[in-house]
Amino acid sequence: MYYAIRYYKMTGKCIDIDAVLEEKAPSLKKKMPGFLISYLKRIVHEDELNAFLSSHWEDDGTDFVGSFLDELGVSYGIDGADLPEDGRKTFVCNHALGGLDGVVLLKMLCDKYGKAKAVVNDILMYISPMKSLFIPVNVVSRKQNKESLNLIDECMTDNIPILFFPAGKVSRRDGNGNIADLEWKKTFVAKSIEFRRDVVPLYFDGRNSEFFYNLAYWRTKLGIKQNIEMLYLADEMYKSKFSHFNITVGEAISCDSLSGMPIAEKTRWIREKCYSLNKSSHT
């Protein structure tokens, strides 16, 4: 879906599956039956997203996420500890939904602190109205990863909340049937220590459909490397229309307490803190 956004100026559409296929796989597009192309357009919700994006393309980030949640009829509630009054914190959360959870959490942080930023895959920068809310990370180029880390450093010096999804990918079902994040990356711990930011664990109580988890599980079992389940994230988002999500806030963890233990071990400990906020499970 996100690759399609780059064709906005070329086709007048924010998302254009035909243009993506023509650019990325023209020979495949010629062989694809029309019903399959129509199916792709349907699962990425091309028409609905284009209608919304074309109406809100000039919005700033805060207004954009608010309007999008209104469009979906999505609401949220906050439980647990109070959000800190001082927003200069590192917020970390499980990646329950793979997209909509980020929108909800950015809305929550912006409502409280006026502005916020989230560390995201740089391909999301094609969503122009949300650029002001993103710290892009390139997951392919080693050279640009260094540039991304420099950008994270720059933002960490500011007095705004920074949101990390340390898993980097949406939660999956494991071999034991538990739905949880993959292993968390340790960047957020290292940067919080370096820039003396306390860490606030969050737990987002939400889940995708059984179809999504089963597809991801069997795709992995069959050794298919392409994350084909990611094609369905827009569809999962629309399945959550009119949902109410609960966000549980944990007590802030002092940056001073993060020293003296190997960073990898500290990362696992904070992940456990996050999941301990889930009242129904302690994954």
XYZ file of N, CA and C in Angstrom, residues 93-99 101 165 169-172 179 181 203-208 212-213 275:
72
model
N 6.088 0.519 23.163
C 4.820 -0.208 23.163
C 4.909 -1.450 22.288
N 4.104 -2.442 22.628
C 3.931 -3.593 21.747
C 3.277 -3.130 20.451
N 3.580 -3.820 19.350
C 3.060 -3.408 18.040
C 1.893 -4.308 17.668
N 0.777 -4.098 18.335
C -0.359 -5.014 18.255
C -1.012 -5.067 16.879
N -1.146 -3.915 16.224
C -1.934 -3.853 14.997
C -1.110 -3.586 13.744
N 0.056 -2.993 13.891
C 0.918 -2.775 12.741
C 0.642 -1.503 11.967
N -0.157 -0.600 12.502
C -0.444 0.659 11.808
C -1.405 1.520 12.591
N -2.480 1.132 15.558
C -2.010 1.387 16.927
C -1.087 2.595 16.968
N 8.236 1.458 18.568
C 7.744 0.081 18.557
C 8.993 -0.775 18.399
N 8.091 -4.755 13.846
C 7.093 -5.439 13.039
C 5.863 -5.717 13.898
N 4.752 -5.934 13.224
C 3.505 -6.211 13.921
C 3.597 -7.549 14.661
N 2.885 -7.660 15.750
C 2.864 -8.885 16.545
C 2.390 -10.072 15.713
N 2.934 -11.243 16.051
C 2.578 -12.484 15.353
C 2.176 -13.541 16.381
N -0.007 -14.535 20.961
C 0.172 -13.416 20.044
C 1.017 -12.370 20.751
N 4.846 -9.630 20.255
C 5.903 -9.072 19.421
C 7.026 -10.073 19.209
N 1.100 -0.602 27.013
C 0.541 -1.825 26.431
C -0.718 -1.456 25.662
N -0.736 -1.801 24.374
C -1.882 -1.528 23.520
C -2.709 -2.800 23.398
N -3.931 -2.745 23.885
C -4.801 -3.918 23.912
C -5.600 -3.990 22.617
N -5.055 -4.714 21.663
C -5.732 -4.869 20.376
C -5.151 -6.058 19.646
N -5.854 -6.529 18.642
C -5.356 -7.659 17.875
C -5.954 -7.628 16.478
N -5.242 -8.243 15.563
C -5.735 -8.393 14.202
C -6.601 -9.646 14.098
N -5.255 -13.034 9.573
C -3.936 -12.403 9.492
C -2.879 -13.247 10.199
N -3.189 -13.677 11.427
C -2.207 -14.459 12.185
C -1.952 -15.821 11.546
N 4.464 -6.084 28.715
C 3.452 -7.138 28.637
C 2.795 -7.419 29.987
